[in-house]
PDB file of C-alpha atoms and ligand atoms in Angstrom:
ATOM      1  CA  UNK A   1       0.000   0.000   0.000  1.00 33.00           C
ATOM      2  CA  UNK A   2       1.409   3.117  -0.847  1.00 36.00           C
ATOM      3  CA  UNK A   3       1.865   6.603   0.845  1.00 37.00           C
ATOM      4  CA  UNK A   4      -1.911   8.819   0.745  1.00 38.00           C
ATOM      5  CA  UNK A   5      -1.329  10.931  -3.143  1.00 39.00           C
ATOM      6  CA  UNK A   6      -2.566  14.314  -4.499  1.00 41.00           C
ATOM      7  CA  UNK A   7      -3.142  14.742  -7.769  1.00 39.00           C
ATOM      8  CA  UNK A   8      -6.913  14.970  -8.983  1.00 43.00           C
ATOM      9  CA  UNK A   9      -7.214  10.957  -9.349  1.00 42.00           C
ATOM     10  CA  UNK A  10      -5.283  10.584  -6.155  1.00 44.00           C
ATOM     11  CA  UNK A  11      -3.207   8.786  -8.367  1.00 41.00           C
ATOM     12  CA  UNK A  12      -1.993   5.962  -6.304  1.00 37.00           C
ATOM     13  CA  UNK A  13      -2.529   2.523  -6.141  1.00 36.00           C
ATOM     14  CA  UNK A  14      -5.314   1.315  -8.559  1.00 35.00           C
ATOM     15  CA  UNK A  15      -5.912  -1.980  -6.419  1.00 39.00           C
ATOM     16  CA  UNK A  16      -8.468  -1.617  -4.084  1.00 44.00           C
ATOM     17  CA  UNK A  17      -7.233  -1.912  -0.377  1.00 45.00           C
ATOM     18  CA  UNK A  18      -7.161  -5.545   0.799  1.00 46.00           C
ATOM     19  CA  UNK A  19      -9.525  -6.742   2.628  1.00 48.00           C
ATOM     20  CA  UNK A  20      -8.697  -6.813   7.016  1.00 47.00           C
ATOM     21  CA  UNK A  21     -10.769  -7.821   9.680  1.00 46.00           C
ATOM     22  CA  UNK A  22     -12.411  -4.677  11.106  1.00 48.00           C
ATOM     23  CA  UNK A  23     -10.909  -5.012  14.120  1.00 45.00           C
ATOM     24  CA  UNK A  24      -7.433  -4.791  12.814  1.00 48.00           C
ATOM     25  CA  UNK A  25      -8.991  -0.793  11.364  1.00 47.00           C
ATOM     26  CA  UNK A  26     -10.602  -0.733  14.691  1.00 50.00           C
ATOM     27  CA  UNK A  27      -6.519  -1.001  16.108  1.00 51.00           C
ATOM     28  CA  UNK A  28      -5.749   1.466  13.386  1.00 54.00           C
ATOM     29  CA  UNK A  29      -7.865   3.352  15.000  1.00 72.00           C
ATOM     30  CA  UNK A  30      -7.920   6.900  12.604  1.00 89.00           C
ATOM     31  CA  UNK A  31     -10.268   8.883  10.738  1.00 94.00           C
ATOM     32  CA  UNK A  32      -9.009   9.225   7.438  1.00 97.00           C
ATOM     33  CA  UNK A  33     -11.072  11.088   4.632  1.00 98.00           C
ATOM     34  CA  UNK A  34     -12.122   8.700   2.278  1.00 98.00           C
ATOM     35  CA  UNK A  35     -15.363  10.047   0.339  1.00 98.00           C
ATOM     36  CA  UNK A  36     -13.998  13.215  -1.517  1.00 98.00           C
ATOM     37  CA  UNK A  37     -16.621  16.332  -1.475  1.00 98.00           C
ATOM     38  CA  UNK A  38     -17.849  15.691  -5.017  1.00 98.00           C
ATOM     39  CA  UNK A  39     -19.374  11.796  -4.377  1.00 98.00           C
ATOM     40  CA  UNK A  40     -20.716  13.004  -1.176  1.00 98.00           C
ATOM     41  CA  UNK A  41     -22.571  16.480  -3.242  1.00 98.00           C
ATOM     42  CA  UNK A  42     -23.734  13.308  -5.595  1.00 99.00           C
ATOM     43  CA  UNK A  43     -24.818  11.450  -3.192  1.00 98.00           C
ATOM     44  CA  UNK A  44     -27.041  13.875  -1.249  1.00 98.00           C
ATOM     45  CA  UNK A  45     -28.180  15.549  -4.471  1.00 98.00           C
ATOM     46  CA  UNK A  46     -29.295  11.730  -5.772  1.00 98.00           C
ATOM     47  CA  UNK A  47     -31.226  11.049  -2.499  1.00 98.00           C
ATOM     48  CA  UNK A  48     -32.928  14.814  -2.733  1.00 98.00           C
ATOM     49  CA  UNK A  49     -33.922  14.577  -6.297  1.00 98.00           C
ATOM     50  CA  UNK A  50     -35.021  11.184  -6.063  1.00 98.00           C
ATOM     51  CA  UNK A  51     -37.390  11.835  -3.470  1.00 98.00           C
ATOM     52  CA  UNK A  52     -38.397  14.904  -5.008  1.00 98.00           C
ATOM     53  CA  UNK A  53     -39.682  13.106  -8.403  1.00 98.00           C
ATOM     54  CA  UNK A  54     -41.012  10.536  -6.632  1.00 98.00           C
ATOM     55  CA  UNK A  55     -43.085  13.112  -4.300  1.00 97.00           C
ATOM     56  CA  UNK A  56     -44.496  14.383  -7.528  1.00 97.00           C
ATOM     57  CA  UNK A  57     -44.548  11.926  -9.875  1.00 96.00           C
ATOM     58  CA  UNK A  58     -48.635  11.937  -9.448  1.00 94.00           C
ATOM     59  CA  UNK A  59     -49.404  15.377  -9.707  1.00 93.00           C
ATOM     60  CA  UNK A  60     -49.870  17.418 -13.385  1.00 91.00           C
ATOM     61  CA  UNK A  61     -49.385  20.373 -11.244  1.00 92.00           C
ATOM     62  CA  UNK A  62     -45.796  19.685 -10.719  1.00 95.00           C
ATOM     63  CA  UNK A  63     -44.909  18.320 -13.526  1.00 94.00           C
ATOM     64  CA  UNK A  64     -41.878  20.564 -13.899  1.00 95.00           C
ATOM     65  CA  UNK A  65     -40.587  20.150 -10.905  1.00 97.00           C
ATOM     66  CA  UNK A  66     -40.897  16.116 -11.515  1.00 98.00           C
ATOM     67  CA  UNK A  67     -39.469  16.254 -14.916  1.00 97.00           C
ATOM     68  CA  UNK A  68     -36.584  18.904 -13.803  1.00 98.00           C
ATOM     69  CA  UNK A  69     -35.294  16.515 -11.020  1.00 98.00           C
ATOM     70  CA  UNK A  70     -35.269  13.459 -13.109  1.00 98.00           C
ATOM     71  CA  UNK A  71     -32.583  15.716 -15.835  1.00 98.00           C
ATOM     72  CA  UNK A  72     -30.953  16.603 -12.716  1.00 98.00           C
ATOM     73  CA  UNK A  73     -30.278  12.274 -11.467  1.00 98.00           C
ATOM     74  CA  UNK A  74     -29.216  12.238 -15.005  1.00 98.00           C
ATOM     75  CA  UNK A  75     -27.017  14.974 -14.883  1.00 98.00           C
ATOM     76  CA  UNK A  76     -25.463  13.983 -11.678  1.00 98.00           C
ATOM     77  CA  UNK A  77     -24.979   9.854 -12.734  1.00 98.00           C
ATOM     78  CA  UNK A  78     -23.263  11.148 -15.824  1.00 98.00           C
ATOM     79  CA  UNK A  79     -20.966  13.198 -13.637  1.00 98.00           C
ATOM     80  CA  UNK A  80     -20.635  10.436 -11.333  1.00 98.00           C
ATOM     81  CA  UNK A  81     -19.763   8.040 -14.203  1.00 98.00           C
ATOM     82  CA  UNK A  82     -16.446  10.584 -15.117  1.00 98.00           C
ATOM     83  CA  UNK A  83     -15.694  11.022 -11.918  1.00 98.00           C
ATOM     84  CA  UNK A  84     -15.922   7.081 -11.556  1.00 98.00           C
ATOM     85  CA  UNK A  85     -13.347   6.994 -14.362  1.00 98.00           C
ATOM     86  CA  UNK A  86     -11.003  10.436 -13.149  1.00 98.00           C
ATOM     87  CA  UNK A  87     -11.963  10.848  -9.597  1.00 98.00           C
ATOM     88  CA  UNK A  88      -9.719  10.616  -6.121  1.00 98.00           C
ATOM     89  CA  UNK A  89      -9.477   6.951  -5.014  1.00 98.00           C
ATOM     90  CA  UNK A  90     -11.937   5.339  -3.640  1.00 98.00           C
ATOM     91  CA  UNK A  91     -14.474   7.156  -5.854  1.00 98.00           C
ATOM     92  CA  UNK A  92     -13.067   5.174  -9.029  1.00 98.00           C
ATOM     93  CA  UNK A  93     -14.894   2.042 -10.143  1.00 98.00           C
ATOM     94  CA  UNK A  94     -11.528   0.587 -10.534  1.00 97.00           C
ATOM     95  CA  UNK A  95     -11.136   0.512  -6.881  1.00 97.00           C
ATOM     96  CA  UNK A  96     -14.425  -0.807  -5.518  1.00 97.00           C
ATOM     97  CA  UNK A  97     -16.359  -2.696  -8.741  1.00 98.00           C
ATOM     98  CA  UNK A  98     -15.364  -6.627  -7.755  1.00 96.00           C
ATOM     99  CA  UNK A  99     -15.775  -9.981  -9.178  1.00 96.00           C
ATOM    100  CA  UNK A 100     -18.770 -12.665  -8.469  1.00 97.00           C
ATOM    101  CA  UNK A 101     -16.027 -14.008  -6.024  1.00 97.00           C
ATOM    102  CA  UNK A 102     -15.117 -11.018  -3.775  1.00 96.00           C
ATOM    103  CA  UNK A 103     -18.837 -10.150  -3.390  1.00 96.00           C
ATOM    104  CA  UNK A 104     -19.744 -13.756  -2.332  1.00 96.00           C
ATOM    105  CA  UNK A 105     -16.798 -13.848  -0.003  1.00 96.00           C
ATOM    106  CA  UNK A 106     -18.000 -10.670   2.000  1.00 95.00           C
ATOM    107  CA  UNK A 107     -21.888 -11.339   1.830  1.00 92.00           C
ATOM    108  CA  UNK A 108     -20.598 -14.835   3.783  1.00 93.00           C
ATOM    109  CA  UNK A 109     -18.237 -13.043   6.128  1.00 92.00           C
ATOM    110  CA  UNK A 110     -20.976 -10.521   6.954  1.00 87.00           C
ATOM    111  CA  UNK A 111     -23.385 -12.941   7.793  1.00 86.00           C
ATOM    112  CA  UNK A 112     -20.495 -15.539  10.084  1.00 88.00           C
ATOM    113  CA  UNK A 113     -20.420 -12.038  11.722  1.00 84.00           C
ATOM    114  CA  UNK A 114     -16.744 -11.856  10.551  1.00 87.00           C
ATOM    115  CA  UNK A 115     -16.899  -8.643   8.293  1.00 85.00           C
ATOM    116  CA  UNK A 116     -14.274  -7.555   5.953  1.00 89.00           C
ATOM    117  CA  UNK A 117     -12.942  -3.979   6.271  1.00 85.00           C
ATOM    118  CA  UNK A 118     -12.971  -1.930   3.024  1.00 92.00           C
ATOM    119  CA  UNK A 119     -12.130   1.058   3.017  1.00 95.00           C
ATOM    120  CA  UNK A 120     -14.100   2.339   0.619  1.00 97.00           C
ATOM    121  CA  UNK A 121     -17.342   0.593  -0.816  1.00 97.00           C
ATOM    122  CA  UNK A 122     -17.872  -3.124   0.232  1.00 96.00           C
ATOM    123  CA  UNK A 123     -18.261  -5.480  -2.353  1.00 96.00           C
ATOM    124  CA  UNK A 124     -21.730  -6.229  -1.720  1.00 95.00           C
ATOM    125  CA  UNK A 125     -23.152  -2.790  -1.203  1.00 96.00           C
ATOM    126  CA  UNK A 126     -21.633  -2.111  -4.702  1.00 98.00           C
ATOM    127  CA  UNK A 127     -23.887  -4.297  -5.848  1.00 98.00           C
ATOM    128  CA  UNK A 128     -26.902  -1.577  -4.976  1.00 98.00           C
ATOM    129  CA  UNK A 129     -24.650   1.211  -5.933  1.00 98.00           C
ATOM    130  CA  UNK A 130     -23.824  -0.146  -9.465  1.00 98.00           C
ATOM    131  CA  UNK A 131     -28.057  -1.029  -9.397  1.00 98.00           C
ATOM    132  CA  UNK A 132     -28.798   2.307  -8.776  1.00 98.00           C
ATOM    133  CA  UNK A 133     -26.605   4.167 -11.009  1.00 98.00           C
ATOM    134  CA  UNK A 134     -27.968   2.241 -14.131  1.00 98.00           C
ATOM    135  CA  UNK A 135     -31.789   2.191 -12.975  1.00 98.00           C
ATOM    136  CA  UNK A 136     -31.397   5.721 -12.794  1.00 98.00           C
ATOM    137  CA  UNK A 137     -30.223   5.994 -16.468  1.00 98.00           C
ATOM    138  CA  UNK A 138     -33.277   3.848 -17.302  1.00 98.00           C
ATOM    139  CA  UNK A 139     -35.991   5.450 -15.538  1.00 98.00           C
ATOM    140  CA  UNK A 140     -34.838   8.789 -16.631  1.00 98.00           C
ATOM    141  CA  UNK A 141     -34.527   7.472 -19.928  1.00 98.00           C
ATOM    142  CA  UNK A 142     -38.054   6.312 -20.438  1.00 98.00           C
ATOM    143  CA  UNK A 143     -39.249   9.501 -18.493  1.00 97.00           C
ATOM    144  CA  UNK A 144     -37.470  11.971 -21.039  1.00 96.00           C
ATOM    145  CA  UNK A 145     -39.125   9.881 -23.992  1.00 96.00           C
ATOM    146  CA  UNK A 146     -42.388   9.749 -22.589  1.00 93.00           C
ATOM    147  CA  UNK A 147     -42.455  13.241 -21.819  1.00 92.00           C
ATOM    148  CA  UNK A 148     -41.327  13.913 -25.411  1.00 92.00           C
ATOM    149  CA  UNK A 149     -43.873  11.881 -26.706  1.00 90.00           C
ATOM    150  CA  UNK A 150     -41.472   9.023 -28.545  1.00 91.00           C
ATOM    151  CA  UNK A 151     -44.120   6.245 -27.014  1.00 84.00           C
ATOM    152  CA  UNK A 152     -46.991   5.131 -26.088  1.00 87.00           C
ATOM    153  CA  UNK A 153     -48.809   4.106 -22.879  1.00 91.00           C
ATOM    154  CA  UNK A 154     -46.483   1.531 -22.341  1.00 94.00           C
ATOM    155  CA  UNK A 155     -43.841   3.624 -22.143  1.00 95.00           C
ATOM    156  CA  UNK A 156     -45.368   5.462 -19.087  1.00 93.00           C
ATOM    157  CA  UNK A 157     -45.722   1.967 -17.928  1.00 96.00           C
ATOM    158  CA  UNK A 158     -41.933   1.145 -18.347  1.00 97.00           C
ATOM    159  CA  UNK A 159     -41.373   4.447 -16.724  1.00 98.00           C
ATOM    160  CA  UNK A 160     -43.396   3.484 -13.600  1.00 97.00           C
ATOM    161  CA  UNK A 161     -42.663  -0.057 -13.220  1.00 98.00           C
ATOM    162  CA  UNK A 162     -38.870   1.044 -13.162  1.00 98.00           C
ATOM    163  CA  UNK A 163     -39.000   3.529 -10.364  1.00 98.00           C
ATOM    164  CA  UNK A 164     -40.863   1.353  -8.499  1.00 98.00           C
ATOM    165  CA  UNK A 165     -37.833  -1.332  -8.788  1.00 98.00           C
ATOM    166  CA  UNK A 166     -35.335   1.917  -7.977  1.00 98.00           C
ATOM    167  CA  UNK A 167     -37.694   2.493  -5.199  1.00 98.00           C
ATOM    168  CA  UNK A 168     -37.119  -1.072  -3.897  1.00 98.00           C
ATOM    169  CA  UNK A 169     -32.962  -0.957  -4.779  1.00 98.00           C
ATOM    170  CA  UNK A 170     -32.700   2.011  -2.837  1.00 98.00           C
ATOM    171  CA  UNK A 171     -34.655   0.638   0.338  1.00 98.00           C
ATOM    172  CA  UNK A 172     -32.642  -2.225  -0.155  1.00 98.00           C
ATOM    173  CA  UNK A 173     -29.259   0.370  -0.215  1.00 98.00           C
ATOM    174  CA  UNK A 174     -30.250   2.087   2.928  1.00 98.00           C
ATOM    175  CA  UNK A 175     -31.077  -1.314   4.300  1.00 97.00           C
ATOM    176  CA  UNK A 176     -27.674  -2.430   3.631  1.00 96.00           C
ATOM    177  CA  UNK A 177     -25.772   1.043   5.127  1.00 97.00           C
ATOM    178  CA  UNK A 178     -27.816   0.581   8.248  1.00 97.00           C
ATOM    179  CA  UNK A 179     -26.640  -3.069   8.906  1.00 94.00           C
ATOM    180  CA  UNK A 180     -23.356  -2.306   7.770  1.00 93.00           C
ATOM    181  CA  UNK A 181     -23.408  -0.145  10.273  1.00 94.00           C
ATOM    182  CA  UNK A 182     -23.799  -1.762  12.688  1.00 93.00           C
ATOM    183  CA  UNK A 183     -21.899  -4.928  11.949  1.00 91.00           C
ATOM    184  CA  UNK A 184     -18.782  -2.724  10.963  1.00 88.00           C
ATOM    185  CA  UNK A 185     -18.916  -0.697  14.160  1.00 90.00           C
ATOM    186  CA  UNK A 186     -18.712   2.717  11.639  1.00 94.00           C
ATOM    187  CA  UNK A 187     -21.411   5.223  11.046  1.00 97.00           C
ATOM    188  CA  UNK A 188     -21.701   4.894   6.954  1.00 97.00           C
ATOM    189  CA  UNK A 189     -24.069   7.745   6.812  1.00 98.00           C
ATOM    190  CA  UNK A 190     -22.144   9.784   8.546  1.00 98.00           C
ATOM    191  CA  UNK A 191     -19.022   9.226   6.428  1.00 98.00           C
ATOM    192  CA  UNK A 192     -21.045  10.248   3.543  1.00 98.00           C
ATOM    193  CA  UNK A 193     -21.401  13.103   5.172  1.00 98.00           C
ATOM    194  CA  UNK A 194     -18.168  14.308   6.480  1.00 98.00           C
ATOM    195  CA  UNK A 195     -16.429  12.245   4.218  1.00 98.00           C
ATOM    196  CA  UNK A 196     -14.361  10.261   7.092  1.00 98.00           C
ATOM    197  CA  UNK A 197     -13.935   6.472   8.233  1.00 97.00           C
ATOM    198  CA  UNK A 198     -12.275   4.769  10.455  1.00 95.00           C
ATOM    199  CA  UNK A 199      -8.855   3.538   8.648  1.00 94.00           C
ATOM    200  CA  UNK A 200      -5.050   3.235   7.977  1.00 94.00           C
ATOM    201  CA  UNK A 201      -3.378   6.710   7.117  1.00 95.00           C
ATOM    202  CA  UNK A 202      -2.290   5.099   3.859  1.00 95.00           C
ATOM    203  CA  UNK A 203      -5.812   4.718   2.490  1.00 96.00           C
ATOM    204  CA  UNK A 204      -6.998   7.893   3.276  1.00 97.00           C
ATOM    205  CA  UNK A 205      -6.985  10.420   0.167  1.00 98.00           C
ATOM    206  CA  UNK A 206      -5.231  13.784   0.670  1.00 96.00           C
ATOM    207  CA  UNK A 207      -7.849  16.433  -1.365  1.00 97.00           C
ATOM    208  CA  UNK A 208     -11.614  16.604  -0.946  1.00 98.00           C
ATOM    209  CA  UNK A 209     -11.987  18.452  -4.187  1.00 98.00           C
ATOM    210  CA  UNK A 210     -13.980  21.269  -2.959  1.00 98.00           C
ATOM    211  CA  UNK A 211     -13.941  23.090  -5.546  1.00 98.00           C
ATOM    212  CA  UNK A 212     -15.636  19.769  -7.717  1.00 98.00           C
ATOM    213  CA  UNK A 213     -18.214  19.808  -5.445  1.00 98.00           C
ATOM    214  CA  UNK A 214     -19.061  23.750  -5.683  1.00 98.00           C
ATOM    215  CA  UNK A 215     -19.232  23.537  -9.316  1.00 98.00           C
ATOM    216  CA  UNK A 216     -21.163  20.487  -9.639  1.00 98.00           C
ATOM    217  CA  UNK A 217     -23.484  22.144  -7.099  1.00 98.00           C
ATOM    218  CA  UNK A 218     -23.356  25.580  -9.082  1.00 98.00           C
ATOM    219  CA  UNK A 219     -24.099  23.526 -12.253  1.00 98.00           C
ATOM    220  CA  UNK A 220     -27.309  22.160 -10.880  1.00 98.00           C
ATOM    221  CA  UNK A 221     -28.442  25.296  -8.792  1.00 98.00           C
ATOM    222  CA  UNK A 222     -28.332  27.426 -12.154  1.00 98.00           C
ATOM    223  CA  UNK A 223     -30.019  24.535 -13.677  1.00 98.00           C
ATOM    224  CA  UNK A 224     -32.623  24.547 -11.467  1.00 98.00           C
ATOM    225  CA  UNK A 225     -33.087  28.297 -11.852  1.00 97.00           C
ATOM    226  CA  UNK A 226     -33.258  28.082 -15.790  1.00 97.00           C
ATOM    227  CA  UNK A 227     -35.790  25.989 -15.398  1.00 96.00           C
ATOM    228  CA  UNK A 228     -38.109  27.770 -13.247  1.00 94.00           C
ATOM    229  CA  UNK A 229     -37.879  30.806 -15.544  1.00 93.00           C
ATOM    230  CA  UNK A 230     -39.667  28.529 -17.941  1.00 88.00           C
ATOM    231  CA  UNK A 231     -42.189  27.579 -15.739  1.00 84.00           C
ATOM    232  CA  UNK A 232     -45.426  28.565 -17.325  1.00 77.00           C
ATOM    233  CA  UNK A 233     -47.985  29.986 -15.270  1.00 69.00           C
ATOM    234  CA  UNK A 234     -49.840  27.150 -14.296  1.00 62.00           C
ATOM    235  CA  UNK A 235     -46.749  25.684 -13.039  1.00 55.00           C
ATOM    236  CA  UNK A 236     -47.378  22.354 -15.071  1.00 56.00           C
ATOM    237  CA  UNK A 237     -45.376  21.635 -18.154  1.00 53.00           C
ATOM    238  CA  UNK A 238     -42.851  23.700 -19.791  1.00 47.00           C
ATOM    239  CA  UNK A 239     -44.033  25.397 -23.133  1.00 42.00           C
ATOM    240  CA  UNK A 240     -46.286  22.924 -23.275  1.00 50.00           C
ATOM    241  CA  UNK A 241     -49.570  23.173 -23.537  1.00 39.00           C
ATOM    242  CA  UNK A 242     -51.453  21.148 -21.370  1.00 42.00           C
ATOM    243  CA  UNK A 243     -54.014  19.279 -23.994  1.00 39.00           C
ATOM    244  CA  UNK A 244     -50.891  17.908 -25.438  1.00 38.00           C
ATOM    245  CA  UNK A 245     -49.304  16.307 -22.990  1.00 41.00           C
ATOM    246  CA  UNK A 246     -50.016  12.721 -23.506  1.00 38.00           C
ATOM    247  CA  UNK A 247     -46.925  11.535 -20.912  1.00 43.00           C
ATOM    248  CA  UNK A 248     -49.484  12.059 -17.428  1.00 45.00           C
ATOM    249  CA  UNK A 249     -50.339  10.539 -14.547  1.00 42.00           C
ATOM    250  CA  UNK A 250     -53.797  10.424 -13.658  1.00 40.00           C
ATOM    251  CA  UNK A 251     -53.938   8.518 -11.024  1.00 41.00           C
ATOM    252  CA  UNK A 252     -54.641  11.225  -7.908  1.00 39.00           C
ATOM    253  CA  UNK A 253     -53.914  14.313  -9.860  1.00 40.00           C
ATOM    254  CA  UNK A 254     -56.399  16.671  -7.224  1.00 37.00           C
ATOM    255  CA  UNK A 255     -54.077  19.551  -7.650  1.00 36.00           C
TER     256      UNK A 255
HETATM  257  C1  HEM B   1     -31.738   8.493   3.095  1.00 81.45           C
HETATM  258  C2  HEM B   1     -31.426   7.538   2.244  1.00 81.45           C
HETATM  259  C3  HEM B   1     -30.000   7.130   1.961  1.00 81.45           C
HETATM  260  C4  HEM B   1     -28.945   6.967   2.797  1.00 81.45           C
HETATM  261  C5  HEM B   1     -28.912   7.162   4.312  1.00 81.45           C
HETATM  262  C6  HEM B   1     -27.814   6.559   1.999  1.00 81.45           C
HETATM  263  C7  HEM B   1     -26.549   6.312   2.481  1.00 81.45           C
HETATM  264  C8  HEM B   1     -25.482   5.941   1.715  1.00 81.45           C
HETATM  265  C9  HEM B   1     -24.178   5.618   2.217  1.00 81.45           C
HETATM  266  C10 HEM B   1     -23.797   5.618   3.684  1.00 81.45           C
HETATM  267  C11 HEM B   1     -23.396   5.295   1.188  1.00 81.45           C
HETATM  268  C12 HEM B   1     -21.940   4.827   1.266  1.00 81.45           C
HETATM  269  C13 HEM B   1     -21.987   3.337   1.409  1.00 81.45           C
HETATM  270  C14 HEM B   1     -20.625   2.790   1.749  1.00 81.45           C
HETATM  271  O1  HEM B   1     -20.089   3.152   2.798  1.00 81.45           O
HETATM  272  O2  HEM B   1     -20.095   2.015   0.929  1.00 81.45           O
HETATM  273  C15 HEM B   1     -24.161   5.446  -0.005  1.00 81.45           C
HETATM  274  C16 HEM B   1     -23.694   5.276  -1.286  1.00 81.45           C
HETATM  275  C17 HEM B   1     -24.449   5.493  -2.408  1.00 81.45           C
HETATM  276  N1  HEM B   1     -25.792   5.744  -2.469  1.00 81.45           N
HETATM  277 FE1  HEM B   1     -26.993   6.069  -0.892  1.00 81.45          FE
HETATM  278  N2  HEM B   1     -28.206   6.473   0.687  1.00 81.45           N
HETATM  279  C18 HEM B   1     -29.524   6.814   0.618  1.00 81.45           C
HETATM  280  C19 HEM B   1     -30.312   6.868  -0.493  1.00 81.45           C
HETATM  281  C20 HEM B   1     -29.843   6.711  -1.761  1.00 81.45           C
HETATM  282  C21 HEM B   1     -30.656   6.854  -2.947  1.00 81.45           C
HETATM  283  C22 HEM B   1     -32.141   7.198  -2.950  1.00 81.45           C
HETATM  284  C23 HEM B   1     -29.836   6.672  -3.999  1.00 81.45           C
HETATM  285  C24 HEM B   1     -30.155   6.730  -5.464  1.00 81.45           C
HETATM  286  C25 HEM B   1     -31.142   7.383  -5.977  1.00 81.45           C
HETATM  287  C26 HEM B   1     -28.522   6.390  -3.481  1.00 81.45           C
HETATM  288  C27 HEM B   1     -27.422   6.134  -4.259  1.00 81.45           C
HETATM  289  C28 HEM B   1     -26.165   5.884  -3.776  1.00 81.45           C
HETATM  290  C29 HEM B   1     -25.008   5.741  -4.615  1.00 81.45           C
HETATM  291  C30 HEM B   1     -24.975   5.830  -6.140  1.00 81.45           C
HETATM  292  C31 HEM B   1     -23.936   5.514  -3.762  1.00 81.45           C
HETATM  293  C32 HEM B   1     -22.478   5.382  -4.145  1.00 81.45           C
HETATM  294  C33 HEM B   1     -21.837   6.729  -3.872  1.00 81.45           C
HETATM  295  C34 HEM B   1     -20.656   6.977  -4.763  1.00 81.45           C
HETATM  296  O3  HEM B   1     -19.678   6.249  -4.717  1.00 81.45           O
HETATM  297  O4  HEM B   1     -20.750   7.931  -5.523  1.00 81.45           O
HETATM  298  N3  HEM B   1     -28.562   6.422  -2.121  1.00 81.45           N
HETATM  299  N4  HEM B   1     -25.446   5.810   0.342  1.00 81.45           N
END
């Protein structure tokens, strides 16, 4: 393992950190920051806009808003995808996507009560991760075509019956943080927040990218604000007018 790097990939070692006994990080005994500013922006920005288009994915009334956070998810998983590919350490794919093998090996270990220590994300909560990114791609997919009128009923079908699986993956995510949590003795949600685990010194990464994270959030803020300049009165759907929109949901729409 090598000494913590800099650059804006944290260059360093491209093998993800072995696998220890978590009491052996437990004797290490440090915070180190591990989650660089711009995963844990994406991060809090996914969960926010996901519950925000799935708060109004009934109602014709806010329709905009609906439609506006689902470009945002896609936004932010294309981001994440780069910064996947670019990003410090533990935020690259290289470093926490596994093999059939290493994910079997930790689901068993977890449940002997024996868990593996990984610095970064566990092999089996990737899983989720790796779920979520691409249903998010899908159901964002089928939304924009829906709304654009490029299918039929079914499509608003697709649409639906997608989210609802997201729905499910992402219970199943925050399922997973909470009993990692507790069998790894660590506060996950916390570390997305501050950005810090427990862990050697040579694992940690050196820069939070700050300045990532202000422009991502810039990026979506302004987006945002574009978009509610094109709000039309009624709030509904941009420049559209309503007798055309085909793509609704009509299932409680009381507003
Ligand atoms: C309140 C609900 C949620 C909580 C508390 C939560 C918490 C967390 C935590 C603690 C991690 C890091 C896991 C680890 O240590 O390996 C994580 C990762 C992740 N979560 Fe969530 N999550 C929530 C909801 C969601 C939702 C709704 C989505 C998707 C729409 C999502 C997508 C992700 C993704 C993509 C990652 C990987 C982060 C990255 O590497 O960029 N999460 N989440």
């Amino acid at each position: 393992m090598s000494a913590p790097s800099a650059s804006p990939a944290d260059w360093s070692p491209r093998t993800p950190a072995a696998p220890t006994q978590a009491c052996a990080a437990a004797a290490a005994g440090r915070r180190i920051l591990v989650w660089d500013a711009p995963v844990r922006v994406f991060h809090w920005l996914m969960v926010a806009s996901f519950a925000g288009a799935w708060l109004t994915s009934e109602s014709e009334r806010f329709r905009l808003l609906h439609v506006t956070l689902g470009y945002t998810m896609a936004g932010l998983v294309a981001f994440r995808i780069v910064w996947g590919l670019v990003g410090t350490r533990h935020a690259r794919f290289s470093n926490f996507v596994r093999g059939p093998a290493a994910v079997t090996r930790h689901f068993r270990a977890m449940l002997q009560g024996r868990p593996e220590q990984h610095t970064g994300h566990n092999p089996t909560g990737t899983l989720a991760i790796l779920a979520l990114l691409g249903l998010t791609l899908a159901v964002t997919a089928t939304g924009w075509a829906g709304f654009n009128d490029l299918g039929g009923e079914w499509l608003k079908e697709v649409h639906e019956a997608v989210a609802s699986v997201m729905l499910t993956v992402a219970g199943i995510h925050v399922g997973g943080v909470l009993f990692g949590s507790w069998i790894e003795r660590e506060n996950l949600v916390r570390a997305m927040v501050t950005g810090r685990k427990t862990g050697r010194p040579q694992d940690a990464i050196r820069s939070a990218w700050r300045s990532v994270a202000l422009l991502m959030l810039a990026a979506v803020l302004a987006f945002w604000w574009l978009q509610w300049q094109s709000a039309p009165a009624d709030g509904g759907v941009s420049g559209r007018p309503a007798d055309s929109v085909k793509f609704e949901h009509h299932d409680h729409d009381a507003d």
